[in-house]
Amino acid sequence: MKGIRKIAPYIPGNQPNYPNMIKINTNENPYPPSPKVEKALKEFKVEDLKRYSSLDNQLLKNALADKHQLLPEQLIIGNGSDEVLAFCFLAFFNSSESILFPDITYGFYKVWADLFHIPFKELPLTTDFHIDFSDYNQPNGGIVIANPNAPTGLFKSSEAVRTLLKKHPDVIVIIDEAYAEFAEETMLPLLDEFSNLIIVRTLSKSQSLAGLRIGYAIGDPRYIAVMESVKSSFNPYSVDLLAEKLAAAAVEDTSYYQKINEEICKTREWFVSKLATFGFQSLDSQTNFVLTTHKTIDVPALYHFLEEQNIFVRYFAKPARLKKYLRISIGTREEMEKTAAAIDCFLKE
Ligand SMILES: *Cc1c(COP(=O)(O)O)cnc(C)c1O
């Protein structure tokens, strides 16, 4: 047949659903959304759904502008940050030169580049899984960096990112901050210095709202306007009315999220040190997950053993460099204690 697209889909972490399972495979937040979200849901008027959702998402933009001390014109909202990334790629990556991103990073960058026929180069991480920004000193049509990176969890300081932005003033540099609320700093202050910086964020991880599908980008209003045009040409009502209301309620409750995300970071430190007592080496995570390996055990066997106990973690058979690693999302302290106990059991078998 003529004209049929050949395409390899993005493969998300699977979504098992068993009673009493410990689901620590897709970096979801183990805590429920803010009680303010539940209140907003109860107060939601079903009748309002007969109208189309908002075209400009002012309600949510105002809430985000308040939270981050920005102007609403610096913001665009999408149906999850995956969609926001698609708007970015369509809006900013139209040169004939390759865009650049690491070979080990969030899998969707390659998927969008392929889908939109954007040429790209995947630059290898160093042997210890770091991003070396000097590798990016080559002609390019744009740069995409997850910071902290996934699935490594490693973080680049704002000093390093500033140097990168200075070196590439005539292309857009996207910094994907999906995990910034678990890290020591955000790149938001760099927006005042660099108009080529676009920061992408999501409510899926830090705000416990993976199922609601809200993401956003922040940047120079001139470039955000280009993204708005792409969105209008693609799916103008992509953010539904209920999602926008509930997301705004979440964004307003900063103290609740600060509390649960601090708890996750504390649990991460506890879990990493517990893993170390079993002989695991973990990368230095500034996220809500940890990438860990063990010199002597059969890592895929541990993955299957945990699965049999209804504990779901993430194993990447590809690329080859990740074959001896597991990526384990940080759940509640109780979930991580049970996971540690199961790993101990496996080691004693
Ligand atoms: C989870 C994740 C996303 C996608 O988030 P959604 O808003 O749920 O689409 C984007 N980037 C990175 C690095 C992620 O880990």
Short mmCIF file of C-alpha atoms and ligand atoms in Angstrom, two decimals:
data_model
loop_
_atom_site.label_atom_id
_atom_site.label_comp_id
_atom_site.label_asym_id
_atom_site.label_seq_id
_atom_site.Cartn_x
_atom_site.Cartn_y
_atom_site.Cartn_z
CA MET A 1 0.00 0.00 0.00
CA LYS A 2 1.25 3.47 -0.83
CA GLY A 3 1.70 6.19 1.73
CA ILE A 4 1.50 4.18 4.93
CA ARG A 5 3.68 5.43 7.76
CA LYS A 6 6.31 3.07 9.22
CA ILE A 7 6.62 3.91 12.88
CA ALA A 8 7.96 2.43 16.10
CA PRO A 9 5.81 3.69 18.99
CA TYR A 10 7.07 5.07 22.30
CA ILE A 11 6.83 2.29 24.89
CA PRO A 12 5.75 3.64 28.29
CA GLY A 13 6.34 1.73 31.52
CA ASN A 14 3.48 -0.74 31.90
CA GLN A 15 0.51 0.04 34.11
CA PRO A 16 -0.22 -3.07 36.18
CA ASN A 17 -3.22 -2.90 38.48
CA TYR A 18 -3.36 -5.39 41.34
CA PRO A 19 -4.65 -4.93 44.87
CA ASN A 20 -1.78 -4.27 47.31
CA MET A 21 0.79 -3.88 44.57
CA ILE A 22 3.79 -1.60 45.03
CA LYS A 23 3.96 0.36 41.80
CA ILE A 24 7.34 2.03 41.59
CA ASN A 25 7.98 1.75 37.85
CA THR A 26 6.84 5.06 36.26
CA ASN A 27 7.92 7.76 38.75
CA GLU A 28 4.40 8.62 39.86
CA ASN A 29 4.01 10.35 43.22
CA PRO A 30 2.93 7.86 45.92
CA TYR A 31 0.91 10.48 47.80
CA PRO A 32 -2.58 11.64 46.81
CA PRO A 33 -3.12 15.07 45.22
CA SER A 34 -3.75 18.03 47.56
CA PRO A 35 -7.07 17.99 49.48
CA LYS A 36 -7.79 21.26 47.63
CA VAL A 37 -8.00 19.24 44.40
CA GLU A 38 -10.66 17.01 45.92
CA LYS A 39 -12.57 20.08 47.11
CA ALA A 40 -12.42 21.63 43.62
CA LEU A 41 -13.70 18.35 42.15
CA LYS A 42 -16.65 18.29 44.56
CA GLU A 43 -17.50 21.88 43.73
CA PHE A 44 -17.21 21.34 39.98
CA LYS A 45 -20.47 22.03 38.10
CA VAL A 46 -21.10 19.21 35.64
CA GLU A 47 -23.32 21.52 33.61
CA ASP A 48 -20.22 23.60 32.71
CA LEU A 49 -19.04 20.69 30.56
CA LYS A 50 -21.60 21.54 27.87
CA ARG A 51 -19.27 24.40 26.82
CA TYR A 52 -15.89 24.03 25.19
CA SER A 53 -12.90 24.37 27.47
CA SER A 54 -10.86 27.59 27.63
CA LEU A 55 -8.72 28.55 24.63
CA ASP A 56 -6.24 30.61 26.62
CA ASN A 57 -6.21 28.69 29.95
CA GLN A 58 -6.06 32.00 31.88
CA LEU A 59 -7.18 30.37 35.14
CA LEU A 60 -4.26 27.95 35.24
CA LYS A 61 -1.78 30.42 33.72
CA ASN A 62 -2.61 32.92 36.49
CA ALA A 63 -2.12 30.27 39.18
CA LEU A 64 1.24 29.23 37.67
CA ALA A 65 2.30 32.85 37.17
CA ASP A 66 1.65 33.44 40.89
CA LYS A 67 3.55 30.34 41.92
CA HIS A 68 6.63 31.05 39.80
CA GLN A 69 6.52 34.89 39.82
CA LEU A 70 6.04 35.09 36.04
CA LEU A 71 3.73 36.80 33.57
CA PRO A 72 0.87 34.70 32.14
CA GLU A 73 2.25 35.46 28.62
CA GLN A 74 5.36 33.47 29.53
CA LEU A 75 3.26 30.30 29.89
CA ILE A 76 1.56 27.75 27.65
CA ILE A 77 -0.44 24.77 28.96
CA GLY A 78 -0.79 21.38 27.31
CA ASN A 79 -2.28 17.92 27.76
CA GLY A 80 0.71 16.58 29.68
CA SER A 81 4.26 17.74 29.07
CA ASP A 82 4.56 15.13 26.32
CA GLU A 83 2.16 17.27 24.30
CA VAL A 84 3.95 20.46 25.32
CA LEU A 85 7.20 18.93 24.06
CA ALA A 86 5.47 18.18 20.74
CA PHE A 87 4.44 21.86 20.47
CA CYS A 88 8.07 22.86 21.20
CA PHE A 89 9.50 20.53 18.57
CA LEU A 90 7.03 21.75 15.93
CA ALA A 91 7.52 25.42 16.85
CA PHE A 92 11.31 25.57 17.23
CA PHE A 93 13.04 22.75 15.36
CA ASN A 94 12.60 23.64 11.70
CA SER A 95 16.20 24.14 10.60
CA SER A 96 17.98 21.57 8.44
CA GLU A 97 20.58 21.04 11.16
CA SER A 98 20.25 18.21 13.67
CA ILE A 99 18.87 18.84 17.11
CA LEU A 100 20.97 17.41 19.93
CA PHE A 101 20.07 15.42 23.04
CA PRO A 102 21.77 12.72 25.14
CA ASP A 103 21.72 9.07 24.03
CA ILE A 104 20.32 8.09 27.43
CA THR A 105 17.46 10.42 28.34
CA TYR A 106 13.69 10.68 28.22
CA GLY A 107 12.57 8.45 25.35
CA PHE A 108 9.98 10.80 23.92
CA TYR A 109 12.53 13.26 22.42
CA LYS A 110 13.58 10.72 19.80
CA VAL A 111 9.95 9.71 19.21
CA TRP A 112 8.83 13.29 18.48
CA ALA A 113 11.88 13.97 16.31
CA ASP A 114 11.13 10.82 14.27
CA LEU A 115 7.41 11.53 14.02
CA PHE A 116 7.99 15.12 12.84
CA HIS A 117 10.93 14.23 10.54
CA ILE A 118 13.33 16.42 12.54
CA PRO A 119 16.99 15.41 12.09
CA PHE A 120 18.64 14.61 15.43
CA LYS A 121 21.88 13.38 17.01
CA GLU A 122 22.05 11.45 20.26
CA LEU A 123 25.23 12.42 22.10
CA PRO A 124 26.60 9.67 24.40
CA LEU A 125 26.67 10.29 28.13
CA THR A 126 30.11 9.97 29.74
CA THR A 127 31.09 6.55 31.17
CA ASP A 128 29.71 7.66 34.55
CA PHE A 129 26.38 8.72 32.93
CA HIS A 130 26.97 12.48 33.07
CA ILE A 131 26.05 14.96 30.32
CA ASP A 132 29.20 16.71 29.06
CA PHE A 133 27.99 20.03 27.65
CA SER A 134 31.25 20.54 25.73
CA ASP A 135 30.08 17.72 23.42
CA TYR A 136 27.29 20.10 22.32
CA ASN A 137 29.77 22.59 20.84
CA GLN A 138 28.90 21.74 17.24
CA PRO A 139 26.46 23.14 14.69
CA ASN A 140 22.89 22.24 15.65
CA GLY A 141 19.23 23.12 15.18
CA GLY A 142 18.38 23.11 18.89
CA ILE A 143 19.11 21.26 22.13
CA VAL A 144 16.91 19.26 24.51
CA ILE A 145 18.12 18.40 28.03
CA ALA A 146 16.15 16.80 30.84
CA ASN A 147 17.47 18.32 34.07
CA PRO A 148 17.61 16.32 36.30
CA ASN A 149 18.07 13.71 33.58
CA ALA A 150 15.95 10.56 33.34
CA PRO A 151 16.53 7.70 33.90
CA THR A 152 19.87 8.61 35.52
CA GLY A 153 18.53 11.14 38.06
CA LEU A 154 21.74 13.21 37.66
CA PHE A 155 21.55 16.99 37.86
CA LYS A 156 23.37 19.85 36.07
CA SER A 157 23.86 23.09 38.02
CA SER A 158 22.53 26.42 36.77
CA GLU A 159 26.16 27.47 36.21
CA ALA A 160 26.65 24.63 33.71
CA VAL A 161 23.32 25.34 32.00
CA ARG A 162 24.18 29.06 31.80
CA THR A 163 27.39 28.17 29.92
CA LEU A 164 25.39 25.98 27.51
CA LEU A 165 22.84 28.74 26.87
CA LYS A 166 25.61 31.30 26.22
CA LYS A 167 27.25 29.02 23.65
CA HIS A 168 24.04 28.57 21.62
CA PRO A 169 22.33 31.97 21.46
CA ASP A 170 20.69 31.39 18.05
CA VAL A 171 18.83 28.16 18.76
CA ILE A 172 16.19 27.21 21.31
CA VAL A 173 17.45 25.19 24.26
CA ILE A 174 14.70 23.18 25.97
CA ILE A 175 15.26 22.24 29.60
CA ASP A 176 12.76 19.58 30.67
CA GLU A 177 12.22 20.08 34.41
CA ALA A 178 9.88 17.14 35.04
CA TYR A 179 11.76 16.42 38.30
CA ALA A 180 12.89 19.92 39.33
CA GLU A 181 10.84 19.90 42.54
CA PHE A 182 13.04 17.05 43.82
CA ALA A 183 16.28 18.86 42.90
CA GLU A 184 18.41 21.48 44.66
CA GLU A 185 17.62 24.27 42.19
CA THR A 186 15.53 25.14 39.15
CA MET A 187 16.65 26.90 35.96
CA LEU A 188 13.77 29.41 36.23
CA PRO A 189 16.07 32.34 37.23
CA LEU A 190 17.95 31.91 33.91
CA LEU A 191 14.81 33.00 32.00
CA ASP A 192 15.67 36.66 32.77
CA GLU A 193 19.07 36.27 31.09
CA PHE A 194 18.30 34.05 28.10
CA SER A 195 15.45 34.42 25.62
CA ASN A 196 16.51 31.14 23.93
CA LEU A 197 15.61 29.12 27.05
CA ILE A 198 12.33 27.19 27.18
CA ILE A 199 11.56 25.30 30.39
CA VAL A 200 9.06 22.43 30.26
CA ARG A 201 7.30 21.19 33.38
CA THR A 202 4.64 18.65 34.32
CA LEU A 203 2.13 18.17 37.13
CA SER A 204 2.46 14.37 36.70
CA LYS A 205 5.27 13.73 39.15
CA SER A 206 5.65 16.49 41.73
CA GLN A 207 1.91 17.32 41.97
CA SER A 208 0.60 13.70 42.04
CA LEU A 209 -1.52 14.30 38.94
CA ALA A 210 -0.19 11.90 36.28
CA GLY A 211 -3.76 10.89 35.40
CA LEU A 212 -4.97 14.46 34.90
CA ARG A 213 -2.56 15.17 32.00
CA ILE A 214 -1.29 18.72 32.52
CA GLY A 215 2.10 20.07 31.48
CA TYR A 216 3.37 23.53 30.66
CA ALA A 217 6.22 25.46 29.11
CA ILE A 218 7.76 28.73 30.23
CA GLY A 219 9.71 31.10 28.01
CA ASP A 220 9.99 34.43 26.24
CA PRO A 221 6.44 35.60 25.31
CA ARG A 222 7.52 35.94 21.64
CA TYR A 223 8.38 32.24 21.46
CA ILE A 224 5.49 31.10 23.64
CA ALA A 225 3.21 32.87 21.09
CA VAL A 226 4.69 30.65 18.34
CA MET A 227 3.87 27.60 20.45
CA GLU A 228 0.31 28.92 20.92
CA SER A 229 -0.03 29.09 17.11
CA VAL A 230 1.15 25.49 16.82
CA LYS A 231 -1.31 24.45 19.53
CA SER A 232 -4.15 26.23 17.69
CA SER A 233 -3.24 24.37 14.50
CA PHE A 234 -3.12 21.05 16.31
CA ASN A 235 -5.74 20.84 19.05
CA PRO A 236 -6.89 24.24 20.39
CA TYR A 237 -8.94 22.71 23.26
CA SER A 238 -6.33 20.16 24.32
CA VAL A 239 -6.66 21.08 28.02
CA ASP A 240 -10.10 20.04 29.25
CA LEU A 241 -12.20 22.19 31.57
CA LEU A 242 -12.10 19.84 34.57
CA ALA A 243 -8.34 19.29 34.27
CA GLU A 244 -7.67 23.02 34.20
CA LYS A 245 -9.76 23.66 37.35
CA LEU A 246 -8.22 20.80 39.32
CA ALA A 247 -4.70 21.69 38.20
CA ALA A 248 -5.18 25.30 39.33
CA ALA A 249 -6.30 24.05 42.78
CA ALA A 250 -3.15 21.92 42.99
CA VAL A 251 -0.81 24.70 41.90
CA GLU A 252 -2.24 27.03 44.58
CA ASP A 253 -1.43 24.56 47.37
CA THR A 254 2.36 24.91 47.45
CA SER A 255 2.74 24.00 51.14
CA TYR A 256 1.11 20.56 50.78
CA TYR A 257 3.35 19.63 47.86
CA GLN A 258 6.47 20.96 49.55
CA LYS A 259 5.71 18.66 52.47
CA ILE A 260 5.13 15.45 50.46
CA ASN A 261 8.02 16.07 48.08
CA GLU A 262 10.42 16.68 50.98
CA GLU A 263 9.21 13.40 52.43
CA ILE A 264 9.97 11.66 49.11
CA CYS A 265 13.51 13.10 49.10
CA LYS A 266 14.06 11.90 52.68
CA THR A 267 12.77 8.44 51.77
CA ARG A 268 15.08 8.45 48.72
CA GLU A 269 18.12 9.10 50.93
CA TRP A 270 17.05 6.34 53.32
CA PHE A 271 16.43 3.86 50.46
CA VAL A 272 19.74 4.61 48.72
CA SER A 273 21.68 4.00 51.94
CA LYS A 274 19.72 0.81 52.56
CA LEU A 275 20.55 -0.38 49.03
CA ALA A 276 24.23 0.41 49.71
CA THR A 277 24.20 -1.98 52.69
CA PHE A 278 23.12 -4.71 50.21
CA GLY A 279 26.06 -3.85 47.91
CA PHE A 280 24.15 -1.75 45.36
CA GLN A 281 25.67 1.33 43.76
CA SER A 282 23.18 4.08 42.95
CA LEU A 283 23.65 7.19 40.87
CA ASP A 284 23.35 10.44 42.81
CA SER A 285 19.64 11.17 42.30
CA GLN A 286 17.95 14.56 42.49
CA THR A 287 14.61 13.06 41.42
CA ASN A 288 11.89 10.80 42.81
CA PHE A 289 13.63 7.68 41.47
CA VAL A 290 16.99 6.01 41.71
CA LEU A 291 19.04 4.17 39.08
CA THR A 292 20.89 1.39 40.80
CA THR A 293 23.15 -1.55 39.97
CA HIS A 294 24.90 -4.44 41.71
CA LYS A 295 28.25 -5.97 40.74
CA THR A 296 27.40 -9.61 41.39
CA ILE A 297 23.64 -10.23 41.24
CA ASP A 298 21.59 -11.03 38.13
CA VAL A 299 19.62 -7.79 37.80
CA PRO A 300 16.87 -9.08 35.43
CA ALA A 301 16.34 -12.00 37.84
CA LEU A 302 15.81 -9.52 40.69
CA TYR A 303 13.36 -7.61 38.49
CA HIS A 304 11.29 -10.78 37.91
CA PHE A 305 11.53 -11.80 41.56
CA LEU A 306 10.12 -8.42 42.62
CA GLU A 307 7.38 -8.67 40.01
CA GLU A 308 6.30 -12.00 41.54
CA GLN A 309 5.91 -10.18 44.88
CA ASN A 310 3.72 -7.55 43.16
CA ILE A 311 6.53 -4.99 43.33
CA PHE A 312 6.88 -3.30 39.95
CA VAL A 313 10.14 -1.49 39.15
CA ARG A 314 11.54 -0.51 35.73
CA TYR A 315 14.10 -2.53 33.80
CA PHE A 316 15.52 -1.28 30.48
CA ALA A 317 16.79 -4.11 28.24
CA LYS A 318 18.00 -1.36 25.88
CA PRO A 319 20.36 0.45 25.64
CA ALA A 320 23.12 -2.05 26.53
CA ARG A 321 24.60 0.28 29.15
CA LEU A 322 21.44 0.04 31.28
CA LYS A 323 21.19 -3.76 31.21
CA LYS A 324 22.63 -4.12 34.71
CA TYR A 325 20.51 -1.36 36.24
CA LEU A 326 17.06 -1.02 37.74
CA ARG A 327 15.20 2.25 37.94
CA ILE A 328 13.18 2.33 41.13
CA SER A 329 10.69 5.14 41.80
CA ILE A 330 10.46 6.37 45.38
CA GLY A 331 7.18 5.40 47.02
CA THR A 332 6.11 5.93 50.62
CA ARG A 333 8.55 4.97 53.37
CA GLU A 334 6.45 1.86 54.04
CA GLU A 335 6.52 0.81 50.38
CA MET A 336 10.29 1.27 50.23
CA GLU A 337 10.80 -0.71 53.45
CA LYS A 338 8.80 -3.57 51.91
CA THR A 339 10.81 -3.29 48.70
CA ALA A 340 14.08 -3.37 50.65
CA ALA A 341 12.85 -6.43 52.58
CA ALA A 342 11.99 -8.19 49.29
CA ILE A 343 15.45 -7.40 47.87
CA ASP A 344 17.02 -8.78 51.07
CA CYS A 345 14.98 -11.97 50.56
CA PHE A 346 16.21 -12.29 46.97
CA LEU A 347 19.84 -11.87 48.09
CA LYS A 348 19.47 -14.60 50.73
CA GLU A 349 17.88 -17.12 48.35
C1 LIG B 1 7.36 11.90 32.97
C2 LIG B 1 8.17 12.78 32.09
C3 LIG B 1 7.56 13.59 31.14
C4 LIG B 1 6.10 13.45 30.75
O1 LIG B 1 5.24 13.94 31.62
P1 LIG B 1 3.68 14.05 31.27
O2 LIG B 1 3.37 15.43 31.70
O3 LIG B 1 3.04 13.01 32.13
O4 LIG B 1 3.45 13.84 29.80
C5 LIG B 1 8.34 14.47 30.41
N1 LIG B 1 9.67 14.52 30.60
C6 LIG B 1 10.30 13.74 31.48
C7 LIG B 1 11.78 13.83 31.63
C8 LIG B 1 9.57 12.83 32.25
O5 LIG B 1 10.19 12.02 33.10
#
